[in-house]
Amino acid sequence: MALVNIHFLNLQNNYLFADIAKKVNAFKVMHPKADVISLGIGDVTQPLAPAVVEAMHKAADEMATAEGFHGYGPEQGYDFLREAILKNDFLPRGIHLDIDEVFINDGAKSDTGNFQELLHWDNFVGVTDPIYPVYIDSNVMIGRCGNYRDGRWTNVRYMPTTAENGFMPELPKGRPVDVIYLCYPNNPTGTVITKQELRKWVNYALKNDALILYDAAYQAYIRDPEIPHSIYEIRGARKCAVEFHSFSKTAGFTGVRCGYTIVPKDVSVSTFEDERIPLNQLWLRRQCTKFNGTSYISQRAAEAIYTPEGKKQIQATIDYYMDNAQRMLNRLRVLGYEVYGGENAPYIWMRTPDGMGSWQFFEALLYGANVVCTPGVGFGPSGEGYVRFTAFNSHEKTEEALNRIEAWSKK
Ligand SMILES: *Cc1c(COP(=O)(O)O)cnc(C)c1O
């Protein structure tokens, strides 16, 4: 008899964006003529940079020849891309990593979801709340989170980040946390962490022999020169942190699929017998078994991001989105809304007016202004009373959405 992995049955039934889509579709059925603008899902809208497209064409042409054909590549990625990453994303910040510490992935979702496989099932997991749902759900699937009661998992330490604490999570008190997920710039709040605050987490991890899983998917959106782009800017982090990067938000790769994960050789975890096990070797072993590499064409495309033209072009698109974020912050503030984030990240986190629930505001905005936002509570219990807007739409649609929100708010 084939038995199911019962942990999957514990997953909360609906994925947030599926719920949203269902509600938006119900609205569209009732109002077929309405033109709904989505400031909801975190997908990008602008086309790929010309340098990236050129590299993809070139790679495709190579693949059409016997000499240029590439079959299975190295599981951890091609050296040309790993070298470009080290040279451009780390060396200028004074971070010296070895090429074997870079693992090319097919997007950060896979690796942020899969990395927990390397860890014993009863590690105690801590997450900032609200948070990208992948971190918790992937741990639920392996049975690490306990039971779901009143909107939370019994074996997860939620570390609230709200307006009340300036979106700075407090270090866990009481039972130490073994595995800590941090995401900065943050999805969904759009807020960032200073070096000083991040240092507290690194020190906590070193002191408690905890592992930090650091998601830097939005680092390219940082504008403030004081804000760290990588956790390895903090001394000691290479002993306790793994870092995930993605080209999805950096360069519009949501449909191309490429990113990378840094697993320093100094990061290790313990056995019950106090033997230290380096995660770099373990992750390599895991990847060689379960992953056959990111496509050659995607990796050539990613390499092109690091050329002088590529850099300029992707920066222009990031600036374009950040211009939306600025417009949203300005307009929503003038309308009297309490808004956060949006300065070093493409997300605006807004408190719902008059103590409205997240879903209640979501529906009111959908029906009143035909604009889609994401209910904050979908990202965790501390997201209740907030909604997220993304800056990934076009200028025109963003302006139009803001005009509608203004007209609706003034009613
Ligand atoms: C979008 C996003 C990712 C990246 O996903 P990909 O799989 O690389 O497309 C990772 N983490 C967070 C928090 C994200 O929002």
Tab-separated table of C-alpha atoms and ligand atoms in Angstrom:
chain	number	residue	atom	x	y	z
A	1	MET	CA	0.000	0.000	0.000
A	2	ALA	CA	1.416	3.356	-1.004
A	3	LEU	CA	1.003	5.775	1.881
A	4	VAL	CA	0.886	9.520	1.556
A	5	ASN	CA	3.330	11.877	3.227
A	6	ILE	CA	0.811	13.038	5.815
A	7	HIS	CA	2.682	16.271	6.367
A	8	PHE	CA	1.434	17.471	3.002
A	9	LEU	CA	-2.099	17.089	4.343
A	10	ASN	CA	-1.236	19.583	7.064
A	11	LEU	CA	-0.524	22.286	4.518
A	12	GLN	CA	-3.068	25.009	4.551
A	13	ASN	CA	-5.245	24.268	1.594
A	14	ASN	CA	-4.931	27.300	-0.529
A	15	TYR	CA	-1.903	29.056	-1.743
A	16	LEU	CA	-2.346	32.784	-1.160
A	17	PHE	CA	-2.195	33.818	-4.802
A	18	ALA	CA	-4.637	31.102	-5.811
A	19	ASP	CA	-7.091	32.530	-3.277
A	20	ILE	CA	-6.610	35.995	-4.668
A	21	ALA	CA	-7.066	34.793	-8.240
A	22	LYS	CA	-10.292	33.083	-7.248
A	23	LYS	CA	-11.687	36.259	-5.735
A	24	VAL	CA	-10.567	38.377	-8.674
A	25	ASN	CA	-12.165	35.907	-11.094
A	26	ALA	CA	-15.424	35.986	-9.157
A	27	PHE	CA	-15.369	39.772	-9.459
A	28	LYS	CA	-14.649	39.607	-13.189
A	29	VAL	CA	-17.523	37.209	-13.794
A	30	MET	CA	-19.874	39.672	-12.134
A	31	HIS	CA	-18.272	42.717	-13.788
A	32	PRO	CA	-17.068	41.522	-17.203
A	33	LYS	CA	-16.383	45.056	-18.430
A	34	ALA	CA	-14.274	46.156	-15.478
A	35	ASP	CA	-10.583	46.690	-16.214
A	36	VAL	CA	-8.826	45.331	-13.154
A	37	ILE	CA	-5.285	46.550	-12.424
A	38	SER	CA	-3.099	44.235	-10.383
A	39	LEU	CA	-0.667	45.633	-7.880
A	40	GLY	CA	-0.846	42.226	-6.258
A	41	ILE	CA	1.356	39.346	-7.352
A	42	GLY	CA	5.121	39.859	-7.278
A	43	ASP	CA	5.869	39.219	-10.922
A	44	VAL	CA	7.784	41.672	-13.063
A	45	THR	CA	6.303	43.192	-16.228
A	46	GLN	CA	9.125	44.827	-18.186
A	47	PRO	CA	10.916	42.952	-21.002
A	48	LEU	CA	14.360	41.394	-20.645
A	49	ALA	CA	17.393	43.630	-21.139
A	50	PRO	CA	18.699	43.633	-24.759
A	51	ALA	CA	22.107	42.363	-23.589
A	52	VAL	CA	20.385	39.370	-21.992
A	53	VAL	CA	18.320	38.598	-25.079
A	54	GLU	CA	21.398	38.850	-27.273
A	55	ALA	CA	23.246	36.390	-25.033
A	56	MET	CA	20.321	33.972	-25.203
A	57	HIS	CA	20.222	34.153	-28.993
A	58	LYS	CA	23.942	33.556	-29.144
A	59	ALA	CA	23.706	30.608	-26.778
A	60	ALA	CA	20.862	29.122	-28.801
A	61	ASP	CA	22.920	29.445	-31.978
A	62	GLU	CA	25.850	27.722	-30.293
A	63	MET	CA	23.585	24.881	-29.268
A	64	ALA	CA	22.687	24.431	-32.957
A	65	THR	CA	26.264	23.400	-33.777
A	66	ALA	CA	28.145	20.222	-32.905
A	67	GLU	CA	31.047	22.190	-31.402
A	68	GLY	CA	28.880	24.595	-29.421
A	69	PHE	CA	26.331	22.097	-28.170
A	70	HIS	CA	25.999	21.876	-24.386
A	71	GLY	CA	24.347	18.900	-22.757
A	72	TYR	CA	24.267	18.349	-19.021
A	73	GLY	CA	26.296	21.060	-17.387
A	74	PRO	CA	27.987	20.995	-14.002
A	75	GLU	CA	25.322	20.596	-11.278
A	76	GLN	CA	26.677	23.617	-9.416
A	77	GLY	CA	26.761	25.787	-12.541
A	78	TYR	CA	29.227	26.944	-15.179
A	79	ASP	CA	32.409	28.647	-14.040
A	80	PHE	CA	31.849	31.617	-16.355
A	81	LEU	CA	28.750	32.601	-14.388
A	82	ARG	CA	30.107	31.752	-10.954
A	83	GLU	CA	33.194	33.861	-11.663
A	84	ALA	CA	31.092	36.806	-12.853
A	85	ILE	CA	29.034	36.567	-9.651
A	86	LEU	CA	32.083	36.599	-7.375
A	87	LYS	CA	33.687	39.436	-9.281
A	88	ASN	CA	30.612	41.663	-9.403
A	89	ASP	CA	28.359	40.857	-6.466
A	90	PHE	CA	30.926	40.114	-3.751
A	91	LEU	CA	34.491	41.332	-4.409
A	92	PRO	CA	33.468	45.016	-4.644
A	93	ARG	CA	31.964	44.656	-1.138
A	94	GLY	CA	35.151	43.137	0.218
A	95	ILE	CA	33.693	39.625	0.341
A	96	HIS	CA	36.087	36.919	-0.772
A	97	LEU	CA	34.340	33.665	-1.597
A	98	ASP	CA	35.628	30.562	-3.288
A	99	ILE	CA	34.048	29.522	-6.563
A	100	ASP	CA	33.010	26.229	-4.930
A	101	GLU	CA	30.857	28.195	-2.510
A	102	VAL	CA	28.600	29.376	-5.357
A	103	PHE	CA	25.796	27.104	-6.564
A	104	ILE	CA	23.818	28.238	-9.592
A	105	ASN	CA	20.120	27.493	-9.173
A	106	ASP	CA	17.008	27.667	-11.309
A	107	GLY	CA	15.584	30.387	-9.099
A	108	ALA	CA	15.687	31.092	-5.404
A	109	LYS	CA	12.323	29.490	-4.701
A	110	SER	CA	13.722	26.009	-5.329
A	111	ASP	CA	16.721	26.475	-3.097
A	112	THR	CA	14.970	28.364	-0.275
A	113	GLY	CA	12.419	25.564	-0.310
A	114	ASN	CA	14.863	22.672	-0.640
A	115	PHE	CA	17.719	23.665	1.602
A	116	GLN	CA	15.907	22.593	4.772
A	117	GLU	CA	16.221	18.972	3.559
A	118	LEU	CA	19.775	18.998	4.901
A	119	LEU	CA	18.537	19.569	8.441
A	120	HIS	CA	17.179	17.168	11.031
A	121	TRP	CA	13.377	17.137	11.148
A	122	ASP	CA	13.067	18.478	14.691
A	123	ASN	CA	15.111	21.636	14.381
A	124	PHE	CA	13.219	24.614	15.771
A	125	VAL	CA	12.549	27.120	12.999
A	126	GLY	CA	12.172	30.865	13.444
A	127	VAL	CA	10.747	33.239	10.841
A	128	THR	CA	10.097	36.924	10.789
A	129	ASP	CA	6.373	37.491	10.504
A	130	PRO	CA	4.983	38.379	7.932
A	131	ILE	CA	7.125	36.332	5.544
A	132	TYR	CA	7.452	34.726	2.071
A	133	PRO	CA	5.288	31.581	2.534
A	134	VAL	CA	7.803	29.175	0.961
A	135	TYR	CA	9.988	29.061	4.084
A	136	ILE	CA	7.260	27.730	6.327
A	137	ASP	CA	5.449	25.533	3.823
A	138	SER	CA	8.632	23.698	2.840
A	139	ASN	CA	9.249	22.945	6.525
A	140	VAL	CA	5.638	21.828	6.982
A	141	MET	CA	6.120	19.300	4.188
A	142	ILE	CA	8.828	17.544	6.173
A	143	GLY	CA	6.858	17.657	9.438
A	144	ARG	CA	8.897	20.306	11.197
A	145	CYS	CA	6.207	22.824	12.059
A	146	GLY	CA	3.756	21.021	14.328
A	147	ASN	CA	0.060	21.767	13.984
A	148	TYR	CA	-1.767	24.733	12.548
A	149	ARG	CA	-3.838	26.544	15.169
A	150	ASP	CA	-5.330	30.021	14.999
A	151	GLY	CA	-3.307	31.057	11.993
A	152	ARG	CA	0.054	29.768	13.243
A	153	TRP	CA	2.153	26.642	13.384
A	154	THR	CA	2.751	25.388	16.894
A	155	ASN	CA	6.459	24.545	16.312
A	156	VAL	CA	7.478	27.742	14.564
A	157	ARG	CA	8.826	30.812	16.323
A	158	TYR	CA	7.157	33.833	14.759
A	159	MET	CA	9.144	37.031	15.182
A	160	PRO	CA	6.770	39.890	14.449
A	161	THR	CA	7.849	42.822	12.318
A	162	THR	CA	5.220	45.541	12.457
A	163	ALA	CA	5.014	49.323	12.485
A	164	GLU	CA	5.108	49.092	16.289
A	165	ASN	CA	8.658	47.731	16.358
A	166	GLY	CA	9.851	49.613	13.287
A	167	PHE	CA	9.822	46.312	11.337
A	168	MET	CA	12.867	45.123	13.283
A	169	PRO	CA	12.415	41.583	14.589
A	170	GLU	CA	13.507	40.965	18.162
A	171	LEU	CA	16.001	38.211	18.910
A	172	PRO	CA	14.149	35.103	20.113
A	173	LYS	CA	13.848	34.717	23.873
A	174	GLY	CA	13.382	31.414	25.685
A	175	ARG	CA	13.916	28.254	23.671
A	176	PRO	CA	16.736	28.999	21.196
A	177	VAL	CA	15.899	28.879	17.538
A	178	ASP	CA	18.041	26.499	15.441
A	179	VAL	CA	17.236	27.725	11.961
A	180	ILE	CA	16.393	31.352	11.188
A	181	TYR	CA	14.945	32.611	7.927
A	182	LEU	CA	15.670	36.250	7.172
A	183	CYS	CA	14.708	38.072	3.984
A	184	TYR	CA	16.110	41.552	3.321
A	185	PRO	CA	15.040	43.707	1.593
A	186	ASN	CA	11.872	42.097	2.836
A	187	ASN	CA	9.041	40.576	0.928
A	188	PRO	CA	6.300	41.524	1.815
A	189	THR	CA	7.038	44.613	3.941
A	190	GLY	CA	9.585	46.246	1.626
A	191	THR	CA	11.677	47.174	4.673
A	192	VAL	CA	15.435	46.650	5.078
A	193	ILE	CA	17.879	45.740	7.823
A	194	THR	CA	20.893	47.819	8.870
A	195	LYS	CA	24.335	46.299	9.345
A	196	GLN	CA	24.052	46.921	13.059
A	197	GLU	CA	20.776	44.991	13.325
A	198	LEU	CA	21.985	42.210	11.063
A	199	ARG	CA	25.106	41.863	13.214
A	200	LYS	CA	22.836	41.011	16.175
A	201	TRP	CA	21.427	38.080	14.217
A	202	VAL	CA	24.832	36.820	13.145
A	203	ASN	CA	26.022	37.026	16.741
A	204	TYR	CA	22.898	35.232	17.936
A	205	ALA	CA	23.502	32.454	15.410
A	206	LEU	CA	27.167	32.098	16.358
A	207	LYS	CA	26.347	32.031	20.053
A	208	ASN	CA	23.503	29.524	19.735
A	209	ASP	CA	25.025	27.449	16.937
A	210	ALA	CA	22.045	28.359	14.777
A	211	LEU	CA	21.891	28.501	10.988
A	212	ILE	CA	20.671	31.632	9.166
A	213	LEU	CA	19.040	31.150	5.780
A	214	TYR	CA	19.289	34.611	4.252
A	215	ASP	CA	17.168	35.497	1.236
A	216	ALA	CA	18.699	38.405	-0.674
A	217	ALA	CA	16.399	38.178	-3.718
A	218	TYR	CA	15.771	41.931	-3.635
A	219	GLN	CA	19.295	43.198	-2.917
A	220	ALA	CA	19.499	44.940	-6.303
A	221	TYR	CA	16.765	47.339	-5.163
A	222	ILE	CA	18.802	48.756	-2.282
A	223	ARG	CA	19.548	52.439	-2.811
A	224	ASP	CA	20.797	53.470	0.609
A	225	PRO	CA	24.585	52.877	0.571
A	226	GLU	CA	24.573	51.973	4.277
A	227	ILE	CA	22.269	48.978	3.856
A	228	PRO	CA	24.016	45.597	3.416
A	229	HIS	CA	23.466	43.715	0.141
A	230	SER	CA	24.781	40.470	1.557
A	231	ILE	CA	24.898	38.950	5.014
A	232	TYR	CA	28.602	38.247	4.383
A	233	GLU	CA	29.222	41.949	4.856
A	234	ILE	CA	28.898	41.022	8.536
A	235	ARG	CA	31.909	39.443	10.179
A	236	GLY	CA	31.304	35.845	11.212
A	237	ALA	CA	28.397	35.321	8.808
A	238	ARG	CA	30.341	32.859	6.695
A	239	LYS	CA	30.345	30.524	9.689
A	240	CYS	CA	26.580	30.560	10.167
A	241	ALA	CA	24.736	31.758	7.064
A	242	VAL	CA	23.645	30.479	3.675
A	243	GLU	CA	22.496	33.140	1.219
A	244	PHE	CA	20.003	32.895	-1.637
A	245	HIS	CA	20.026	35.148	-4.692
A	246	SER	CA	17.768	35.339	-7.672
A	247	PHE	CA	17.930	37.066	-11.036
A	248	SER	CA	14.121	37.108	-11.115
A	249	LYS	CA	13.662	40.517	-9.563
A	250	THR	CA	17.179	41.769	-10.396
A	251	ALA	CA	16.825	41.263	-14.132
A	252	GLY	CA	13.301	40.103	-14.933
A	253	PHE	CA	14.236	36.398	-14.952
A	254	THR	CA	10.945	35.124	-13.554
A	255	GLY	CA	10.380	33.285	-16.831
A	256	VAL	CA	14.051	32.564	-17.635
A	257	ARG	CA	14.864	30.875	-14.285
A	258	CYS	CA	18.283	31.450	-12.798
A	259	GLY	CA	19.765	32.510	-9.492
A	260	TYR	CA	22.416	31.302	-7.095
A	261	THR	CA	23.009	30.137	-3.556
A	262	ILE	CA	26.101	30.769	-1.460
A	263	VAL	CA	27.040	27.931	0.886
A	264	PRO	CA	30.332	28.906	2.571
A	265	LYS	CA	32.687	26.065	3.413
A	266	ASP	CA	32.832	27.297	7.010
A	267	VAL	CA	29.125	26.707	7.658
A	268	SER	CA	28.547	23.447	9.465
A	269	VAL	CA	25.835	21.814	11.542
A	270	SER	CA	26.069	19.212	14.251
A	271	THR	CA	25.269	15.539	14.680
A	272	PHE	CA	23.970	14.246	18.033
A	273	GLU	CA	27.550	13.063	18.613
A	274	ASP	CA	28.844	16.635	18.181
A	275	GLU	CA	30.514	15.902	14.902
A	276	ARG	CA	30.526	18.958	12.616
A	277	ILE	CA	29.121	18.438	9.137
A	278	PRO	CA	29.973	21.104	6.524
A	279	LEU	CA	26.847	22.079	4.602
A	280	ASN	CA	28.743	22.915	1.424
A	281	GLN	CA	29.607	19.250	0.777
A	282	LEU	CA	26.176	18.099	1.813
A	283	TRP	CA	24.443	20.560	-0.498
A	284	LEU	CA	26.704	19.555	-3.373
A	285	ARG	CA	25.836	15.921	-2.719
A	286	ARG	CA	22.152	16.745	-2.622
A	287	GLN	CA	22.286	18.814	-5.800
A	288	CYS	CA	24.219	16.156	-7.710
A	289	THR	CA	21.481	13.664	-6.871
A	290	LYS	CA	18.384	15.801	-7.334
A	291	PHE	CA	19.340	18.613	-9.704
A	292	ASN	CA	20.815	18.489	-13.189
A	293	GLY	CA	21.739	22.122	-13.427
A	294	THR	CA	20.238	25.313	-14.787
A	295	SER	CA	20.013	25.514	-18.563
A	296	TYR	CA	23.087	26.710	-20.434
A	297	ILE	CA	21.009	29.392	-22.163
A	298	SER	CA	19.749	30.755	-18.838
A	299	GLN	CA	23.257	30.847	-17.428
A	300	ARG	CA	24.596	32.692	-20.476
A	301	ALA	CA	21.666	35.090	-20.097
A	302	ALA	CA	22.595	35.654	-16.463
A	303	GLU	CA	26.245	36.217	-17.338
A	304	ALA	CA	25.164	39.059	-19.636
A	305	ILE	CA	23.725	40.943	-16.641
A	306	TYR	CA	27.300	41.518	-15.516
A	307	THR	CA	28.541	43.099	-18.749
A	308	PRO	CA	28.780	46.909	-18.797
A	309	GLU	CA	25.720	47.221	-21.090
A	310	GLY	CA	23.832	44.566	-19.142
A	311	LYS	CA	24.432	46.373	-15.860
A	312	LYS	CA	23.201	49.646	-17.270
A	313	GLN	CA	20.119	48.076	-18.798
A	314	ILE	CA	18.990	46.156	-15.744
A	315	GLN	CA	19.605	49.220	-13.569
A	316	ALA	CA	17.312	51.224	-15.852
A	317	THR	CA	14.517	48.702	-15.287
A	318	ILE	CA	15.084	48.661	-11.534
A	319	ASP	CA	14.932	52.472	-11.562
A	320	TYR	CA	11.723	52.251	-13.546
A	321	TYR	CA	10.086	50.067	-10.881
A	322	MET	CA	11.496	52.158	-8.065
A	323	ASP	CA	9.984	55.219	-9.717
A	324	ASN	CA	6.614	53.465	-9.363
A	325	ALA	CA	7.374	52.772	-5.721
A	326	GLN	CA	8.148	56.444	-5.124
A	327	ARG	CA	4.936	57.539	-6.832
A	328	MET	CA	2.943	55.086	-4.759
A	329	LEU	CA	4.536	56.185	-1.494
A	330	ASN	CA	3.936	59.850	-2.284
A	331	ARG	CA	0.357	59.528	-3.439
A	332	LEU	CA	-0.749	57.111	-0.736
A	333	ARG	CA	0.813	59.325	1.954
A	334	VAL	CA	-0.986	62.386	0.636
A	335	LEU	CA	-4.219	60.406	0.838
A	336	GLY	CA	-3.490	59.835	4.506
A	337	TYR	CA	-2.518	56.166	4.350
A	338	GLU	CA	0.202	54.768	6.574
A	339	VAL	CA	2.775	53.268	4.206
A	340	TYR	CA	6.143	51.568	4.701
A	341	GLY	CA	8.903	50.078	2.565
A	342	GLY	CA	9.239	51.131	-1.067
A	343	GLU	CA	12.553	52.957	-0.620
A	344	ASN	CA	14.958	50.027	-1.007
A	345	ALA	CA	12.495	47.435	-2.266
A	346	PRO	CA	9.750	47.184	-4.883
A	347	TYR	CA	7.035	46.647	-2.271
A	348	ILE	CA	4.804	49.059	-0.398
A	349	TRP	CA	3.331	47.798	2.852
A	350	MET	CA	0.245	49.712	3.863
A	351	ARG	CA	-1.751	49.664	7.054
A	352	THR	CA	-5.441	49.257	6.291
A	353	PRO	CA	-7.521	52.245	7.372
A	354	ASP	CA	-9.936	52.135	10.307
A	355	GLY	CA	-8.652	48.794	11.576
A	356	MET	CA	-10.070	46.921	8.589
A	357	GLY	CA	-8.962	43.313	8.138
A	358	SER	CA	-6.560	42.573	5.274
A	359	TRP	CA	-9.096	40.567	3.259
A	360	GLN	CA	-11.849	43.062	3.967
A	361	PHE	CA	-9.707	45.876	2.559
A	362	PHE	CA	-8.656	43.683	-0.370
A	363	GLU	CA	-12.305	43.170	-1.347
A	364	ALA	CA	-13.286	46.797	-0.757
A	365	LEU	CA	-10.425	47.961	-2.997
A	366	LEU	CA	-11.228	45.372	-5.668
A	367	TYR	CA	-14.904	46.278	-5.798
A	368	GLY	CA	-14.456	50.009	-5.163
A	369	ALA	CA	-11.398	50.805	-7.302
A	370	ASN	CA	-10.891	47.624	-9.370
A	371	VAL	CA	-7.355	47.440	-8.040
A	372	VAL	CA	-5.801	44.234	-6.687
A	373	CYS	CA	-3.495	44.282	-3.672
A	374	THR	CA	-2.228	41.353	-1.592
A	375	PRO	CA	-3.778	40.847	1.859
A	376	GLY	CA	-0.991	41.086	4.422
A	377	VAL	CA	-2.387	38.286	6.580
A	378	GLY	CA	-1.583	35.885	3.729
A	379	PHE	CA	2.083	36.325	4.713
A	380	GLY	CA	1.574	35.494	8.378
A	381	PRO	CA	-0.440	36.499	11.442
A	382	SER	CA	1.401	39.796	11.952
A	383	GLY	CA	0.424	40.820	8.431
A	384	GLU	CA	-3.199	41.197	9.516
A	385	GLY	CA	-4.285	44.795	9.132
A	386	TYR	CA	-1.867	45.427	6.263
A	387	VAL	CA	-1.846	44.986	2.491
A	388	ARG	CA	1.035	44.824	0.031
A	389	PHE	CA	1.288	46.751	-3.234
A	390	THR	CA	3.967	45.898	-5.774
A	391	ALA	CA	5.867	48.399	-7.906
A	392	PHE	CA	6.184	45.937	-10.799
A	393	ASN	CA	3.439	47.310	-13.025
A	394	SER	CA	3.960	49.868	-15.806
A	395	HIS	CA	4.044	53.602	-15.015
A	396	GLU	CA	0.730	54.020	-16.821
A	397	LYS	CA	-1.087	51.265	-14.952
A	398	THR	CA	0.414	52.306	-11.641
A	399	GLU	CA	-0.720	55.915	-12.173
A	400	GLU	CA	-4.160	54.745	-13.226
A	401	ALA	CA	-4.426	52.518	-10.157
A	402	LEU	CA	-3.396	55.417	-7.926
A	403	ASN	CA	-5.971	57.690	-9.554
A	404	ARG	CA	-8.650	55.115	-8.870
A	405	ILE	CA	-7.527	54.617	-5.294
A	406	GLU	CA	-7.656	58.384	-4.829
A	407	ALA	CA	-11.160	58.712	-6.288
A	408	TRP	CA	-12.362	55.757	-4.201
A	409	SER	CA	-10.740	57.004	-0.983
A	410	LYS	CA	-12.403	60.387	-1.336
A	411	LYS	CA	-15.882	58.929	-1.675
B	1	LIG	C1	10.540	36.322	-5.894
B	1	LIG	C2	11.223	35.823	-4.692
B	1	LIG	C3	12.218	34.868	-4.769
B	1	LIG	C4	12.763	34.386	-6.090
B	1	LIG	O1	12.064	33.444	-6.710
B	1	LIG	P1	12.659	32.759	-8.014
B	1	LIG	O2	12.408	31.329	-7.798
B	1	LIG	O3	14.119	33.078	-8.097
B	1	LIG	O4	11.901	33.336	-9.168
B	1	LIG	C5	12.855	34.437	-3.627
B	1	LIG	N1	12.526	34.936	-2.438
B	1	LIG	C6	11.599	35.880	-2.321
B	1	LIG	C7	11.313	36.427	-0.987
B	1	LIG	C8	10.899	36.335	-3.430
B	1	LIG	O5	9.957	37.258	-3.287
